[in-house]
Amino acid sequence: MEEDLLDNSAGFAALGLRSELLKALSDLGYEEPTPIQREAIPPLIAGKDLVGQAATGTGKTAAFALPLLQGLEPRESGSPAALILVPTRELAEQVSQATHRYGRDLGVRVLPVYGGQPISRQLQVLRRGVDIVVGTPGRVLDHIERGTLQLGEIRAVVLDEADEMLDMGFAEDIEAILAETPEVRQTVLFSATMPPRIDAIARRHLREPLRIRMGRDTAAADTLPRVRQSAFLIARAHKTAALGRVLDVEAPQAAIVFCRTREEVDEVTQSLNGRGYRAEALHGGMSQDQRDRVMSRLRAGTTELLVATDVAARGLDVEQLTHVINYNVPSAPEAYVHRIGRVGRAGREGAAITLAEPREQRMLKAIERLTGQRITAEKLPTVTDLRAKRLELLRTTVHEALEDDDLDRFRPILELLADDADIELIALAGLKLLHDANGGDVDEPEIPTVSPGRERESRPRDASGGRYDDDRRGGPARQRSSGNDTTRLFVGLGRRSGLRPQDLVGAITGEAGLPSRDVGAIQITDRFALVEVPESAAERVIRSLQQTTIRGKRPTVRRERFER
Ligand code: AMP
């Protein structure tokens, strides 16, 4: 095995977690604690009550589950020692699975209970004995009333997504459940928002709780570069497909895709390679040597995509990066800021694109608040968009080739062909061949999109555990935000001349004095490039680029010819 130079478990070990938990975390590929974990775990291990303001995506589940697991003692009794209340059945399943995974080496018995699941199975497991129950308030109360769940030995209660539970009308159920638990216990409350009603619950049921809140550090935002920031809302099941689609449309010169865990890094790398990208994994489990090799391949251009964890990407300084892609919303707004600081350096072009699950919208909002910059919610490009994009590029490629002074040598072939076919037909065949050579038709299924929405209000009150399904909340998604006041310029230099997006941005900002945020999408093909600039600055950009050299050449620069 490679030496683990980053000593990844140290971060969690420093929080005082026992070795079985550290091993589970390392096996899961967690490289370091998230901010909320760093703050919450030590006091929770010490037995303190805690009120945490944290949304989904911050790593809050591990923040409360790990200390619960740490505190479990081997017991004879089959009645649970810890109870986690959550608003929905999905969350009950998720939290239960996560807790089970973290506690694997401790032999912990975790049971999710929610409405809609056959009660007989729950009864069976309850009879055999459990350590931790994760349930929706309605179904938990059901079990208490039936006498099938005793809470007399509960030592810790977690109220997860407390604001959601109140919104769903679970306040009374929660009170009734808490009344069944021993008075001396540890109580933990997590909530994305802190309305007065939550405060009231905390005052009534928690003892001198420690309060922690995420996303208050605004210092990092000062250094934020101006890069194009956007987000795609996408259900978890479609994320890999969505990532591929986004990359196909963006066609980044060099990008880094951030993942949460090593495992995710490996999965995503594999899937991208399967899609024909040259992607390489970069994570903390790799030796310095391996990582150096990956980095030099990126610099040399043999790798176009890095798939990395935050830890592995720390200190990484690559000039070529044009895109930062967050495969998930980062666990803290500060992490987002650090990530996107890797593009758009020194006035260069950059884009930061985030794939967010509908539940993570709140984190996106928190990031917008911290950075004071908008993250535009965009509609995932459809197969039709992708096809249109390929055809458009085909059209531009051929259009530019018309100016080539090297066309005459093909005339004899054309004349031979024209003996038995119409010139138009020959042209069409030529187009088809070129199109096929460029990868041909896009033939892949559509990816269902999710509309940015008011997630909370759309949930029904459902005493059996409110169920909602992200995929079903369809509806029109927001349109792309690019305004009509931009225009595309043609630059007669392409990849073959070694042109990189930053060369263009550098030239435009340097020569025409345009701020880099005004430089829009850049597309580079083998022989030419297209760049979007504000219509109002187009003439100025053209004039100044015509008088400068890029990559040692003085390229043709003009408006793109045909109407779009
Ligand atoms: P949560 O905010 O609890 O819903 O967690 C969001 C996601 O982050 C889950 O998929 C977790 O598995 C993952 N996660 C939690 N803590 C860490 C960590 N320290 N490193 C990497 N991934 C994590």
JSON list of C-alpha atoms in Angstrom, two decimals, residues 192-272:
[
{"chain": "A", "resi": 192, "resn": "ALA", "atom": "CA", "xyz": [-31.17, 24.83, 9.22]},
{"chain": "A", "resi": 193, "resn": "THR", "atom": "CA", "xyz": [-33.01, 27.90, 10.49]},
{"chain": "A", "resi": 194, "resn": "MET", "atom": "CA", "xyz": [-33.52, 29.20, 13.99]},
{"chain": "A", "resi": 195, "resn": "PRO", "atom": "CA", "xyz": [-36.99, 30.70, 14.25]},
{"chain": "A", "resi": 196, "resn": "PRO", "atom": "CA", "xyz": [-38.24, 31.56, 17.78]},
{"chain": "A", "resi": 197, "resn": "ARG", "atom": "CA", "xyz": [-40.20, 28.31, 18.00]},
{"chain": "A", "resi": 198, "resn": "ILE", "atom": "CA", "xyz": [-36.99, 26.34, 17.74]},
{"chain": "A", "resi": 199, "resn": "ASP", "atom": "CA", "xyz": [-35.43, 28.48, 20.39]},
{"chain": "A", "resi": 200, "resn": "ALA", "atom": "CA", "xyz": [-38.40, 27.78, 22.64]},
{"chain": "A", "resi": 201, "resn": "ILE", "atom": "CA", "xyz": [-37.93, 24.03, 22.24]},
{"chain": "A", "resi": 202, "resn": "ALA", "atom": "CA", "xyz": [-34.23, 24.37, 22.95]},
{"chain": "A", "resi": 203, "resn": "ARG", "atom": "CA", "xyz": [-34.94, 26.36, 26.11]},
{"chain": "A", "resi": 204, "resn": "ARG", "atom": "CA", "xyz": [-37.48, 23.84, 27.33]},
{"chain": "A", "resi": 205, "resn": "HIS", "atom": "CA", "xyz": [-35.68, 20.62, 26.60]},
{"chain": "A", "resi": 206, "resn": "LEU", "atom": "CA", "xyz": [-31.95, 21.31, 26.46]},
{"chain": "A", "resi": 207, "resn": "ARG", "atom": "CA", "xyz": [-29.61, 22.01, 29.37]},
{"chain": "A", "resi": 208, "resn": "GLU", "atom": "CA", "xyz": [-27.24, 24.91, 28.87]},
{"chain": "A", "resi": 209, "resn": "PRO", "atom": "CA", "xyz": [-26.70, 23.97, 25.29]},
{"chain": "A", "resi": 210, "resn": "LEU", "atom": "CA", "xyz": [-23.65, 24.98, 23.36]},
{"chain": "A", "resi": 211, "resn": "ARG", "atom": "CA", "xyz": [-24.66, 26.87, 20.26]},
{"chain": "A", "resi": 212, "resn": "ILE", "atom": "CA", "xyz": [-22.82, 26.59, 16.99]},
{"chain": "A", "resi": 213, "resn": "ARG", "atom": "CA", "xyz": [-23.55, 28.14, 13.70]},
{"chain": "A", "resi": 214, "resn": "MET", "atom": "CA", "xyz": [-21.99, 27.58, 10.33]},
{"chain": "A", "resi": 215, "resn": "GLY", "atom": "CA", "xyz": [-21.09, 30.02, 7.62]},
{"chain": "A", "resi": 216, "resn": "ARG", "atom": "CA", "xyz": [-20.21, 33.08, 9.64]},
{"chain": "A", "resi": 217, "resn": "ASP", "atom": "CA", "xyz": [-16.66, 33.50, 8.47]},
{"chain": "A", "resi": 218, "resn": "THR", "atom": "CA", "xyz": [-16.79, 36.18, 5.87]},
{"chain": "A", "resi": 219, "resn": "ALA", "atom": "CA", "xyz": [-13.07, 36.81, 5.69]},
{"chain": "A", "resi": 220, "resn": "ALA", "atom": "CA", "xyz": [-12.52, 34.26, 2.95]},
{"chain": "A", "resi": 221, "resn": "ALA", "atom": "CA", "xyz": [-15.00, 35.93, 0.65]},
{"chain": "A", "resi": 222, "resn": "ASP", "atom": "CA", "xyz": [-12.89, 39.04, 0.25]},
{"chain": "A", "resi": 223, "resn": "THR", "atom": "CA", "xyz": [-10.45, 37.30, -2.02]},
{"chain": "A", "resi": 224, "resn": "LEU", "atom": "CA", "xyz": [-13.10, 35.76, -4.22]},
{"chain": "A", "resi": 225, "resn": "PRO", "atom": "CA", "xyz": [-12.34, 36.05, -7.91]},
{"chain": "A", "resi": 226, "resn": "ARG", "atom": "CA", "xyz": [-14.99, 37.05, -10.36]},
{"chain": "A", "resi": 227, "resn": "VAL", "atom": "CA", "xyz": [-15.88, 33.85, -12.07]},
{"chain": "A", "resi": 228, "resn": "ARG", "atom": "CA", "xyz": [-19.06, 32.72, -13.72]},
{"chain": "A", "resi": 229, "resn": "GLN", "atom": "CA", "xyz": [-20.97, 30.87, -11.04]},
{"chain": "A", "resi": 230, "resn": "SER", "atom": "CA", "xyz": [-23.86, 28.59, -11.73]},
{"chain": "A", "resi": 231, "resn": "ALA", "atom": "CA", "xyz": [-25.65, 25.59, -10.28]},
{"chain": "A", "resi": 232, "resn": "PHE", "atom": "CA", "xyz": [-27.66, 22.74, -11.65]},
{"chain": "A", "resi": 233, "resn": "LEU", "atom": "CA", "xyz": [-30.32, 21.14, -9.50]},
{"chain": "A", "resi": 234, "resn": "ILE", "atom": "CA", "xyz": [-30.23, 17.44, -9.97]},
{"chain": "A", "resi": 235, "resn": "ALA", "atom": "CA", "xyz": [-31.54, 14.38, -8.16]},
{"chain": "A", "resi": 236, "resn": "ARG", "atom": "CA", "xyz": [-28.84, 12.19, -6.71]},
{"chain": "A", "resi": 237, "resn": "ALA", "atom": "CA", "xyz": [-29.56, 9.29, -9.04]},
{"chain": "A", "resi": 238, "resn": "HIS", "atom": "CA", "xyz": [-28.74, 11.39, -12.10]},
{"chain": "A", "resi": 239, "resn": "LYS", "atom": "CA", "xyz": [-25.62, 13.10, -10.93]},
{"chain": "A", "resi": 240, "resn": "THR", "atom": "CA", "xyz": [-22.99, 11.22, -12.88]},
{"chain": "A", "resi": 241, "resn": "ALA", "atom": "CA", "xyz": [-24.98, 11.59, -16.08]},
{"chain": "A", "resi": 242, "resn": "ALA", "atom": "CA", "xyz": [-25.48, 15.28, -15.34]},
{"chain": "A", "resi": 243, "resn": "LEU", "atom": "CA", "xyz": [-21.78, 15.80, -14.75]},
{"chain": "A", "resi": 244, "resn": "GLY", "atom": "CA", "xyz": [-21.00, 14.25, -18.12]},
{"chain": "A", "resi": 245, "resn": "ARG", "atom": "CA", "xyz": [-23.56, 16.43, -19.83]},
{"chain": "A", "resi": 246, "resn": "VAL", "atom": "CA", "xyz": [-22.27, 19.60, -18.22]},
{"chain": "A", "resi": 247, "resn": "LEU", "atom": "CA", "xyz": [-18.71, 18.78, -19.21]},
{"chain": "A", "resi": 248, "resn": "ASP", "atom": "CA", "xyz": [-19.76, 17.99, -22.76]},
{"chain": "A", "resi": 249, "resn": "VAL", "atom": "CA", "xyz": [-21.38, 21.37, -23.12]},
{"chain": "A", "resi": 250, "resn": "GLU", "atom": "CA", "xyz": [-18.77, 23.38, -21.26]},
{"chain": "A", "resi": 251, "resn": "ALA", "atom": "CA", "xyz": [-15.86, 21.61, -22.95]},
{"chain": "A", "resi": 252, "resn": "PRO", "atom": "CA", "xyz": [-13.36, 22.88, -20.37]},
{"chain": "A", "resi": 253, "resn": "GLN", "atom": "CA", "xyz": [-9.73, 23.11, -21.29]},
{"chain": "A", "resi": 254, "resn": "ALA", "atom": "CA", "xyz": [-8.72, 21.90, -17.85]},
{"chain": "A", "resi": 255, "resn": "ALA", "atom": "CA", "xyz": [-11.06, 21.40, -14.96]},
{"chain": "A", "resi": 256, "resn": "ILE", "atom": "CA", "xyz": [-11.11, 20.11, -11.46]},
{"chain": "A", "resi": 257, "resn": "VAL", "atom": "CA", "xyz": [-14.12, 18.19, -10.21]},
{"chain": "A", "resi": 258, "resn": "PHE", "atom": "CA", "xyz": [-14.42, 18.28, -6.43]},
{"chain": "A", "resi": 259, "resn": "CYS", "atom": "CA", "xyz": [-15.88, 15.29, -4.62]},
{"chain": "A", "resi": 260, "resn": "ARG", "atom": "CA", "xyz": [-16.50, 14.63, -0.96]},
{"chain": "A", "resi": 261, "resn": "THR", "atom": "CA", "xyz": [-14.80, 11.31, -0.43]},
{"chain": "A", "resi": 262, "resn": "ARG", "atom": "CA", "xyz": [-12.12, 9.14, -1.95]},
{"chain": "A", "resi": 263, "resn": "GLU", "atom": "CA", "xyz": [-14.72, 6.64, -2.98]},
{"chain": "A", "resi": 264, "resn": "GLU", "atom": "CA", "xyz": [-16.65, 9.28, -4.81]},
{"chain": "A", "resi": 265, "resn": "VAL", "atom": "CA", "xyz": [-13.44, 10.44, -6.48]},
{"chain": "A", "resi": 266, "resn": "ASP", "atom": "CA", "xyz": [-12.83, 6.93, -7.78]},
{"chain": "A", "resi": 267, "resn": "GLU", "atom": "CA", "xyz": [-16.40, 6.45, -8.97]},
{"chain": "A", "resi": 268, "resn": "VAL", "atom": "CA", "xyz": [-16.55, 9.77, -10.76]},
{"chain": "A", "resi": 269, "resn": "THR", "atom": "CA", "xyz": [-13.13, 9.28, -12.35]},
{"chain": "A", "resi": 270, "resn": "GLN", "atom": "CA", "xyz": [-14.20, 5.92, -13.69]},
{"chain": "A", "resi": 271, "resn": "SER", "atom": "CA", "xyz": [-17.43, 7.20, -15.09]},
{"chain": "A", "resi": 272, "resn": "LEU", "atom": "CA", "xyz": [-15.74, 10.14, -16.80]}
]
